[in-house]
Amino acid sequence: METRGRALRADAERTVRTILEAAERVLAADPTATMEQIAAAAGVARTTVHRRFATREALVEALATWATERFHQAVEAARPLTSPPLVALHQVTANVLQVKIGWSFAMSRTAPSDPEAARVHADVLAQCDRLFRRAQEAGLMSADTDLEWARRVYYALIHEAAEEGREIVDIGAVDQLAARVVDTLLHGVGAPVQTLPRRPVGGAGSSGPDADGHPGPR
Amino acid sequence: METRGRALRADAERTVRTILEAAERVLAADPTATMEQIAAAAGVARTTVHRRFATREALVEALATWATERFHQAVEAARPLTSPPLVALHQVTANVLQVKIGWSFAMSRTAPSDPEAARVHADVLAQCDRLFRRAQEAGLMSADTDLEWARRVYYALIHEAAEEGREIVDIGAVDQLAARVVDTLLHGVGAPVQTLPRRPVGGAGSSGPDADGHPGPR
DNA sequence: AGTAGATGCAACATCGATGTTGCAAGTAAT
DNA sequence: ATTACTTGCAACATCGATGTTGCATCTACT
C-alpha cells in the first residue's frame, strides 16, 4: 500500500520488474485476469503485489507507463526525422514491432490520466506525420494522399503484424515483418497497376477494373 | 432466469430487442459495463434483463450470435462467389462495414462455445479466400501474393474503417469508406510505382528507394 | 553482526456485481 | 372480461476480487 516511499532495496526492485513482466504476460492472455493470477505468475504472494502497487489500476498504469517509455525509445532510435523516408519507415516499423510484440497488453492501454504518456503518443503522432510528409516530398506517396488515413492504416498494419509475430520469438523475423508492413502500406497487396491492361487473361466476362468509381448497384 | 420457455409475447419480444440494442451501445463504449448500466440504457429494470438472459455470459453470447447472423447475411448478400472480383470486393466491404459500424462490440466477440458462430466465421473465411483467388486469376493480385497476409490486412482495414465510421451516421458514406478500403488494400497509400524514377525531386542526399531489401543496419 | 527492509502467510474487512424471489400492478391475447 | 404473461420494485443471498493488517522469517546492505 505504498506508492512512493524512497529508494527500493535491490531485491525489491527486481521483484517489481518480475511482477510487471508477469502482469504483461498474464494480462495479454486475459485482460480480466486477477491479481492472484498475476502474483502466481510472478512467483510471489498476492500481498506482495499490493505492497508494490497500491491498486490494480496503479499496476496497469505502471505497466502502461513502462511500455510507453520503450515505445518512445523505439521511435526515437529510428531517427525518423533525419534518415531518408523509406529507411526511417522501415526502421521505425521494426523497432515498434519489437516493442508491440513483447508488450501487447501494455501498449493496448493508452494510459489514461497519465499526461506524460499522452504527450509521448502525441509526439509520436507528430513525428509520424512529419515522416509521411517527407515521404510525400520524396515521391513515395502522392501529394493528394490523405495522411490521416495513411497513419491509421499504418498503425493497423503494425498492429496486425505484431499479432502475427506474437508466436514468433526469432529476432530477425521482425525485419521481415517490418518489410512486409512497409511494402503493404505503400503498395497494398494488389498487383502493380498496368497502365494499359489489354484484355487481362480471358474467362468470365468480368467488367474490367473501372478506375475508382463504385462498381455495382447498392 | 428462463432460457427457452416457449414463444414470447409481443411486448416481451420487443423488450429483448431493446435490451440487445442497449447492450451493444453500452458495451461498445465500455466492455466492462455492468448489467445495471445496460438495463438503465434499455429503460428496464435490472431484474428484467436477468429474466430474459439468465447470465451476463448468456446476454453477450446472444449478442454475438445475433451479430453473427447479420454478418453472414451481409457477406452472402454481396454474392462474393459469382460477381466479378472487384465488384464483389467492394460490395462485401460495404455490407460488412455497415454491420461492423452498428455492432462493433458484438462483432468483436467471436462467440466462444458457439459452434454455429464458429462455422459462420470459418465459412466467411473460406469465401474470402476464394474471392482472393479469383482476384488473382483476374490479375487484380499477383500470383505470388500471400493470401493469408492479404486477408489479415483486409480485415484490419475494415476494422479501421469501421472505427472511423463510428461517428458517422450518414449512409452512403459507407460506400466511400468501402472504396477507400478496397483501394488501399490493392494499392496501398503510396504513389503508383514509376518504372524509372529519374532523380525524384532533389534535396537531402537520400539513397533512392532501393527495391525491397532491408535498408539499414540492425 | 546488526539493522532496516522485504516477503510469505493467514486472517479479516469491504464492496460491487451477479443472480434470486415474491408480489403487486400493468398489458397482450383469446 | 378473463386469463396468462410481463414488468418494476424491494429485498435477499452469494461470491469473487480487492485491499488491509500483524507477525514470523528471511535477506540485503553497512
XYZ file of C-alpha atoms (C1' of nucleotides) in Angstrom:
496
model
C 0.000 0.000 0.000
C 2.902 2.323 -0.525
C 3.118 4.481 -3.599
C 6.475 6.215 -3.422
C 8.431 5.645 -0.238
C 12.036 6.169 -1.182
C 14.701 4.120 -2.948
C 13.885 0.430 -3.051
C 16.286 -2.243 -1.995
C 17.888 -4.244 -4.763
C 15.761 -7.346 -4.351
C 12.593 -5.304 -4.146
C 13.500 -3.596 -7.376
C 13.880 -6.983 -9.011
C 10.523 -8.056 -7.638
C 8.873 -5.042 -9.200
C 10.283 -5.903 -12.606
C 9.258 -9.520 -12.192
C 5.713 -8.514 -11.344
C 5.476 -6.138 -14.292
C 6.704 -8.781 -16.689
C 4.350 -11.377 -15.288
C 1.491 -8.902 -15.438
C 2.227 -8.287 -19.103
C 2.199 -11.977 -19.932
C -0.914 -12.778 -17.953
C -2.931 -9.724 -18.921
C -2.044 -10.164 -22.566
C -3.630 -13.593 -22.424
C -6.606 -12.401 -20.398
C -7.159 -8.704 -19.700
C -9.526 -9.511 -16.854
C -7.025 -11.707 -15.051
C -6.960 -11.342 -11.295
C -4.205 -10.046 -9.040
C -3.957 -13.548 -7.682
C -3.102 -14.936 -11.126
C -0.565 -12.209 -11.739
C 1.047 -12.835 -8.375
C 1.173 -16.558 -9.088
C 2.743 -15.968 -12.496
C 5.334 -13.741 -10.863
C 6.011 -16.324 -8.199
C 5.170 -14.008 -5.326
C 2.378 -13.690 -2.799
C -0.617 -11.588 -3.681
C 0.091 -9.280 -0.761
C 3.493 -8.509 -2.214
C 1.907 -7.263 -5.389
C -0.291 -4.991 -3.331
C 2.743 -3.814 -1.416
C 4.352 -2.610 -4.629
C 1.253 -1.391 -6.397
C -1.417 0.091 -4.192
C -4.261 -0.821 -6.510
C -4.860 -2.816 -9.642
C -5.250 0.429 -11.501
C -1.840 1.558 -10.311
C -0.299 -1.654 -11.587
C -1.835 -1.287 -15.020
C -0.818 2.338 -15.171
C 2.750 1.480 -14.224
C 2.711 -1.137 -16.943
C 1.448 1.358 -19.483
C 3.980 3.959 -18.474
C 6.789 1.449 -18.652
C 5.728 0.334 -22.144
C 5.284 3.903 -23.260
C 8.910 4.610 -22.455
C 10.060 1.642 -24.512
C 7.773 2.783 -27.284
C 9.190 6.256 -27.280
C 12.734 4.950 -27.295
C 11.864 2.619 -30.169
C 10.668 5.521 -32.253
C 13.488 7.865 -31.306
C 16.110 5.229 -32.034
C 14.929 5.086 -35.628
C 15.656 8.791 -36.159
C 12.543 9.219 -38.277
C 13.216 12.912 -38.740
C 16.627 12.685 -40.333
C 17.182 9.431 -42.175
C 15.682 9.035 -45.657
C 11.947 8.342 -45.521
C 11.966 4.765 -46.747
C 14.775 3.844 -44.407
C 13.139 5.590 -41.488
C 9.843 3.930 -42.260
C 11.377 0.508 -42.127
C 13.422 1.269 -39.066
C 10.555 2.724 -37.091
C 8.332 -0.156 -38.058
C 10.831 -2.772 -36.988
C 11.564 -1.083 -33.679
C 7.945 -0.519 -32.805
C 7.057 -4.057 -33.795
C 9.685 -5.334 -31.420
C 8.076 -3.461 -28.563
C 4.495 -4.212 -29.522
C 5.176 -7.916 -29.737
C 6.633 -8.065 -26.275
C 4.264 -5.626 -24.599
C 0.996 -6.040 -26.419
C -1.220 -5.582 -23.396
C 0.617 -2.614 -22.008
C 0.666 -0.987 -25.432
C -3.038 -1.513 -25.852
C -3.622 0.827 -22.953
C -3.078 4.432 -23.912
C -2.529 5.291 -20.280
C -5.469 7.412 -19.319
C -4.872 10.046 -16.687
C -1.166 9.904 -17.452
C -0.275 13.207 -19.099
C 3.253 12.001 -19.783
C 2.047 9.029 -21.811
C -0.401 11.215 -23.662
C 2.427 13.570 -24.523
C 4.531 10.730 -25.865
C 1.755 9.417 -28.043
C 1.029 12.871 -29.353
C 4.705 13.343 -30.036
C 4.956 10.084 -31.923
C 1.885 11.044 -33.871
C 3.521 14.279 -34.881
C 6.702 12.511 -35.911
C 4.683 10.053 -37.958
C 3.011 12.942 -39.678
C 6.303 14.629 -40.457
C 7.745 11.389 -41.740
C 4.807 10.928 -44.064
C 5.152 14.460 -45.314
C 8.766 13.816 -46.131
C 7.662 10.634 -47.859
C 5.343 12.720 -49.972
C 8.085 15.153 -50.891
C 10.297 12.237 -51.827
C 7.613 10.986 -54.166
C 6.959 7.900 -52.073
C 3.396 8.985 -51.526
C 1.409 11.103 -53.912
C 0.625 14.639 -52.846
C -3.086 14.027 -52.542
C -2.780 11.140 -50.112
C -4.909 11.523 -47.006
C -2.218 11.428 -44.332
C -4.735 10.878 -41.565
C -5.953 7.724 -43.262
C -2.413 6.694 -44.096
C -1.478 6.902 -40.465
C -4.448 4.832 -39.406
C -3.600 2.211 -41.988
C -0.006 2.234 -40.852
C -0.973 1.728 -37.221
C -3.404 -1.024 -38.181
C -0.791 -2.843 -40.229
C 1.706 -2.672 -37.408
C -0.898 -3.990 -35.041
C -1.692 -6.839 -37.373
C 1.940 -7.710 -37.903
C 2.533 -7.648 -34.173
C -0.353 -10.030 -33.752
C 1.181 -12.357 -36.286
C 4.542 -12.005 -34.606
C 3.080 -12.990 -31.258
C 4.128 -16.615 -31.542
C 7.425 -15.752 -33.130
C 10.458 -15.470 -30.898
C 13.083 -15.375 -33.598
C 14.659 -11.980 -33.872
C 15.378 -11.041 -37.454
C 11.929 -12.243 -38.385
C 10.947 -8.827 -37.119
C 12.764 -7.248 -40.039
C 10.826 -9.386 -42.454
C 7.572 -8.404 -40.812
C 8.552 -4.752 -40.990
C 9.439 -5.082 -44.646
C 6.069 -6.576 -45.348
C 4.290 -3.844 -43.422
C 6.067 -1.062 -45.264
C 5.573 -2.709 -48.624
C 1.898 -3.272 -47.950
C 1.459 0.251 -46.660
C 2.873 1.722 -49.837
C 1.676 -0.699 -52.483
C -1.060 -2.801 -50.954
C -1.434 -6.463 -51.713
C -2.615 -5.986 -55.280
C -0.685 -6.469 -58.480
C 1.217 -3.434 -59.743
C -1.017 -1.321 -61.948
C -0.540 -1.974 -65.615
C -1.024 1.281 -67.448
C -2.882 -0.392 -70.288
C -4.294 -3.772 -69.371
C -5.342 -5.044 -72.789
C -7.658 -7.950 -72.167
C -6.390 -9.425 -68.855
C -6.436 -13.188 -69.216
C -9.759 -14.298 -70.534
C -12.542 -16.133 -68.781
C -15.732 -14.818 -67.256
C -16.814 -11.616 -68.883
C -15.835 -9.583 -65.890
C -16.090 -5.867 -66.248
C -12.513 -4.699 -66.115
C -11.383 -2.720 -63.093
C -13.009 0.631 -63.586
C -10.762 3.285 -62.140
C -12.173 4.127 -58.760
C -15.909 4.538 -59.132
C -18.413 2.479 -57.256
C -18.911 -0.730 -59.182
C -22.332 -2.266 -58.821
C -25.755 -1.317 -57.652
C -26.026 -0.835 -53.909
C -33.871 -16.965 -15.223
C -35.519 -18.684 -18.145
C -33.502 -19.728 -21.158
C -36.019 -21.039 -23.664
C -39.565 -21.268 -22.371
C -41.699 -21.097 -25.482
C -42.893 -18.307 -27.784
C -42.623 -14.905 -26.160
C -45.409 -12.427 -26.080
C -45.128 -9.500 -28.482
C -44.055 -6.945 -25.880
C -41.522 -9.317 -24.392
C -40.023 -9.845 -27.808
C -39.663 -6.113 -28.194
C -38.029 -5.884 -24.793
C -35.448 -8.464 -25.817
C -34.507 -6.462 -28.896
C -34.367 -3.271 -26.858
C -32.029 -4.897 -24.371
C -29.765 -6.280 -27.060
C -29.505 -2.908 -28.757
C -28.821 -1.147 -25.484
C -26.237 -3.762 -24.574
C -24.475 -3.171 -27.868
C -24.339 0.577 -27.325
C -23.222 0.387 -23.722
C -20.744 -2.438 -24.104
C -19.218 -0.823 -27.177
C -18.436 2.201 -25.037
C -17.245 0.129 -22.076
C -16.873 -3.652 -22.363
C -16.865 -3.996 -18.592
C -20.151 -2.175 -18.166
C -22.495 -3.641 -15.603
C -25.897 -5.240 -16.086
C -27.307 -2.297 -14.194
C -25.977 0.133 -16.778
C -27.289 -1.974 -19.624
C -30.691 -2.199 -18.006
C -30.724 1.533 -17.461
C -29.786 2.181 -21.078
C -32.570 -0.135 -22.183
C -35.013 1.615 -19.893
C -35.923 -1.530 -17.998
C -35.281 -2.913 -14.539
C -32.206 -4.981 -13.955
C -34.320 -7.952 -12.991
C -35.990 -7.874 -16.382
C -32.646 -8.283 -18.078
C -31.980 -11.307 -15.897
C -35.402 -12.633 -16.750
C -34.542 -12.637 -20.446
C -30.913 -13.618 -20.169
C -30.050 -15.975 -17.381
C -26.487 -14.748 -17.005
C -24.281 -11.999 -18.283
C -22.492 -14.545 -20.387
C -25.760 -15.594 -21.985
C -26.503 -11.993 -22.895
C -23.143 -11.479 -24.514
C -23.444 -14.729 -26.393
C -26.891 -13.828 -27.643
C -25.454 -10.534 -28.789
C -22.645 -12.274 -30.609
C -24.957 -14.753 -32.245
C -27.293 -12.024 -33.337
C -24.451 -10.030 -34.864
C -23.013 -13.111 -36.488
C -26.255 -13.634 -38.365
C -26.198 -10.087 -39.659
C -22.585 -10.561 -40.608
C -23.306 -13.701 -42.544
C -26.195 -12.083 -44.352
C -24.006 -9.098 -45.187
C -21.456 -11.343 -46.834
C -23.971 -13.533 -48.618
C -25.848 -10.549 -49.955
C -22.734 -9.439 -51.778
C -22.554 -12.707 -53.767
C -18.759 -12.801 -53.474
C -18.602 -16.087 -55.362
C -20.294 -15.010 -58.556
C -19.950 -11.306 -59.241
C -16.674 -10.055 -60.737
C -13.915 -9.831 -58.075
C -13.563 -6.080 -57.877
C -17.297 -5.605 -57.650
C -17.646 -8.330 -55.075
C -14.792 -6.871 -53.075
C -16.436 -3.512 -52.882
C -19.843 -4.935 -52.181
C -18.672 -7.226 -49.420
C -16.672 -4.449 -47.860
C -19.568 -2.032 -47.842
C -22.006 -4.547 -46.421
C -19.658 -5.740 -43.712
C -18.745 -2.194 -42.798
C -22.385 -1.398 -42.325
C -22.703 -4.233 -39.821
C -19.424 -3.615 -38.055
C -20.208 0.025 -37.517
C -23.502 -0.732 -35.853
C -22.408 -3.818 -33.923
C -18.790 -3.214 -33.096
C -18.864 -4.819 -29.682
C -20.847 -7.860 -30.715
C -18.597 -8.336 -33.714
C -15.508 -8.126 -31.565
C -16.622 -11.287 -29.788
C -16.063 -14.337 -31.921
C -18.633 -16.204 -29.869
C -16.705 -18.830 -27.991
C -18.546 -22.047 -27.279
C -20.940 -21.267 -30.093
C -20.264 -23.800 -32.861
C -22.704 -22.054 -35.166
C -20.847 -18.751 -34.978
C -17.563 -20.527 -35.473
C -18.954 -22.194 -38.571
C -20.074 -18.871 -39.985
C -16.721 -17.275 -39.430
C -14.953 -20.223 -40.980
C -17.330 -20.053 -43.916
C -16.721 -16.368 -44.433
C -13.033 -17.018 -44.228
C -13.307 -19.591 -46.972
C -15.341 -17.256 -49.150
C -12.783 -14.539 -48.612
C -10.100 -16.927 -49.700
C -11.981 -17.929 -52.823
C -12.674 -14.325 -53.665
C -8.994 -13.500 -53.367
C -8.100 -16.419 -55.575
C -10.461 -15.171 -58.212
C -8.894 -11.767 -57.806
C -5.542 -13.330 -58.515
C -6.822 -15.058 -61.642
C -8.293 -11.797 -62.799
C -4.905 -10.175 -62.433
C -6.044 -7.967 -59.585
C -3.490 -9.542 -57.312
C -0.233 -11.026 -58.431
C 0.099 -14.789 -58.245
C 2.730 -14.719 -55.533
C 0.675 -12.696 -53.083
C 0.416 -14.230 -49.630
C -3.327 -14.658 -49.338
C -3.162 -15.244 -45.614
C -1.498 -11.885 -45.121
C -3.840 -10.286 -47.627
C -6.808 -11.491 -45.628
C -5.375 -10.158 -42.394
C -4.719 -6.809 -43.993
C -8.212 -6.778 -45.415
C -9.775 -7.493 -42.039
C -7.593 -4.882 -40.382
C -8.540 -2.244 -42.935
C -12.213 -2.987 -42.500
C -11.798 -2.747 -38.762
C -10.060 0.583 -39.096
C -12.638 1.948 -41.480
C -15.409 0.824 -39.156
C -13.674 2.642 -36.342
C -13.570 5.785 -38.416
C -17.168 5.287 -39.408
C -18.225 5.070 -35.785
C -19.261 8.698 -35.543
C -20.752 8.706 -38.986
C -24.449 8.054 -39.333
C -24.790 9.105 -42.943
C -25.488 6.142 -45.161
C -23.724 6.454 -48.494
C -20.609 7.475 -46.645
C -20.247 3.761 -46.161
C -19.681 3.335 -49.872
C -16.907 5.881 -49.776
C -15.278 4.112 -46.868
C -15.545 0.814 -48.713
C -13.999 2.321 -51.816
C -11.114 3.590 -49.763
C -10.614 0.229 -48.099
C -10.548 -1.654 -51.381
C -8.261 0.864 -52.993
C -5.887 0.801 -50.051
C -5.957 -2.968 -49.920
C -4.921 -3.246 -53.534
C -2.620 -0.270 -53.952
C -1.683 0.945 -50.513
C -1.328 4.611 -49.706
C 1.854 5.102 -51.705
C 2.279 6.769 -55.058
C 1.931 4.496 -58.080
C 5.301 2.963 -58.911
C 7.113 4.819 -61.626
C 9.091 2.314 -63.630
C 12.043 4.658 -63.968
C 12.131 7.380 -61.322
C 14.869 9.608 -62.715
C 16.015 11.811 -59.857
C 12.858 12.320 -57.746
C 12.837 15.948 -56.691
C 16.127 16.871 -55.181
C 17.046 17.720 -51.616
C 18.858 15.702 -48.973
C 21.137 13.127 -50.493
C 18.683 10.390 -49.726
C 19.516 6.994 -51.020
C 16.749 6.359 -53.511
C 14.152 3.746 -52.651
C 16.058 0.518 -53.032
C 13.695 -2.114 -54.367
C 12.690 -4.218 -51.408
C 15.813 -5.060 -49.471
C 16.259 -4.180 -45.858
C 17.586 -0.650 -45.752
C 19.642 -0.024 -42.670
C 21.690 -1.964 -40.181
C 20.183 -3.874 -37.260
C 26.957 -8.899 13.216
C 23.328 -5.828 13.374
C 19.550 -3.341 11.443
C 16.191 -1.890 8.367
C 13.703 -3.506 4.775
C 11.264 -7.355 2.196
C 8.442 -11.395 1.811
C 5.038 -15.117 2.897
C 1.101 -16.405 5.236
C -3.198 -16.229 7.439
C -6.920 -13.719 8.635
C -10.123 -10.102 8.170
C -12.914 -6.266 6.087
C -15.260 -4.295 2.205
C -17.545 -3.790 -1.896
C -19.734 -4.285 -6.141
C -21.668 -7.360 -9.448
C -24.413 -11.212 -10.165
C -28.271 -13.901 -9.552
C -32.877 -14.952 -6.991
C -37.532 -14.494 -5.042
C -42.211 -12.711 -4.043
C -45.647 -9.723 -5.003
C -48.396 -6.026 -6.803
C -49.622 -3.620 -10.934
C -49.888 -3.397 -15.849
C -50.575 -5.275 -20.586
C -51.249 -8.597 -24.550
C -54.097 -12.133 -26.212
C -58.355 -15.021 -26.611
C -63.766 -9.876 -19.471
C -60.878 -13.189 -18.220
C -56.507 -15.184 -18.231
C -51.841 -15.651 -18.613
C -47.799 -13.293 -19.350
C -44.718 -9.364 -18.322
C -42.654 -5.834 -15.668
C -40.945 -2.998 -11.682
C -39.591 -2.875 -7.132
C -37.603 -4.204 -2.958
C -35.237 -7.346 -0.527
C -32.095 -11.003 -0.004
C -28.228 -14.312 -0.897
C -23.746 -15.315 -2.808
C -19.381 -14.818 -4.483
C -15.067 -13.313 -6.029
C -11.836 -9.603 -6.260
C -9.693 -6.042 -3.897
C -7.382 -4.072 -0.236
C -5.569 -4.310 4.791
C -3.135 -5.827 8.975
C 0.025 -8.335 12.038
C 3.591 -11.304 12.640
C 7.256 -14.534 11.857
C 11.050 -15.340 8.805
C 14.409 -14.166 5.671
C 17.670 -11.156 3.104
C 20.159 -7.111 1.541
C 23.160 -3.516 2.970
C 26.597 -1.239 6.176
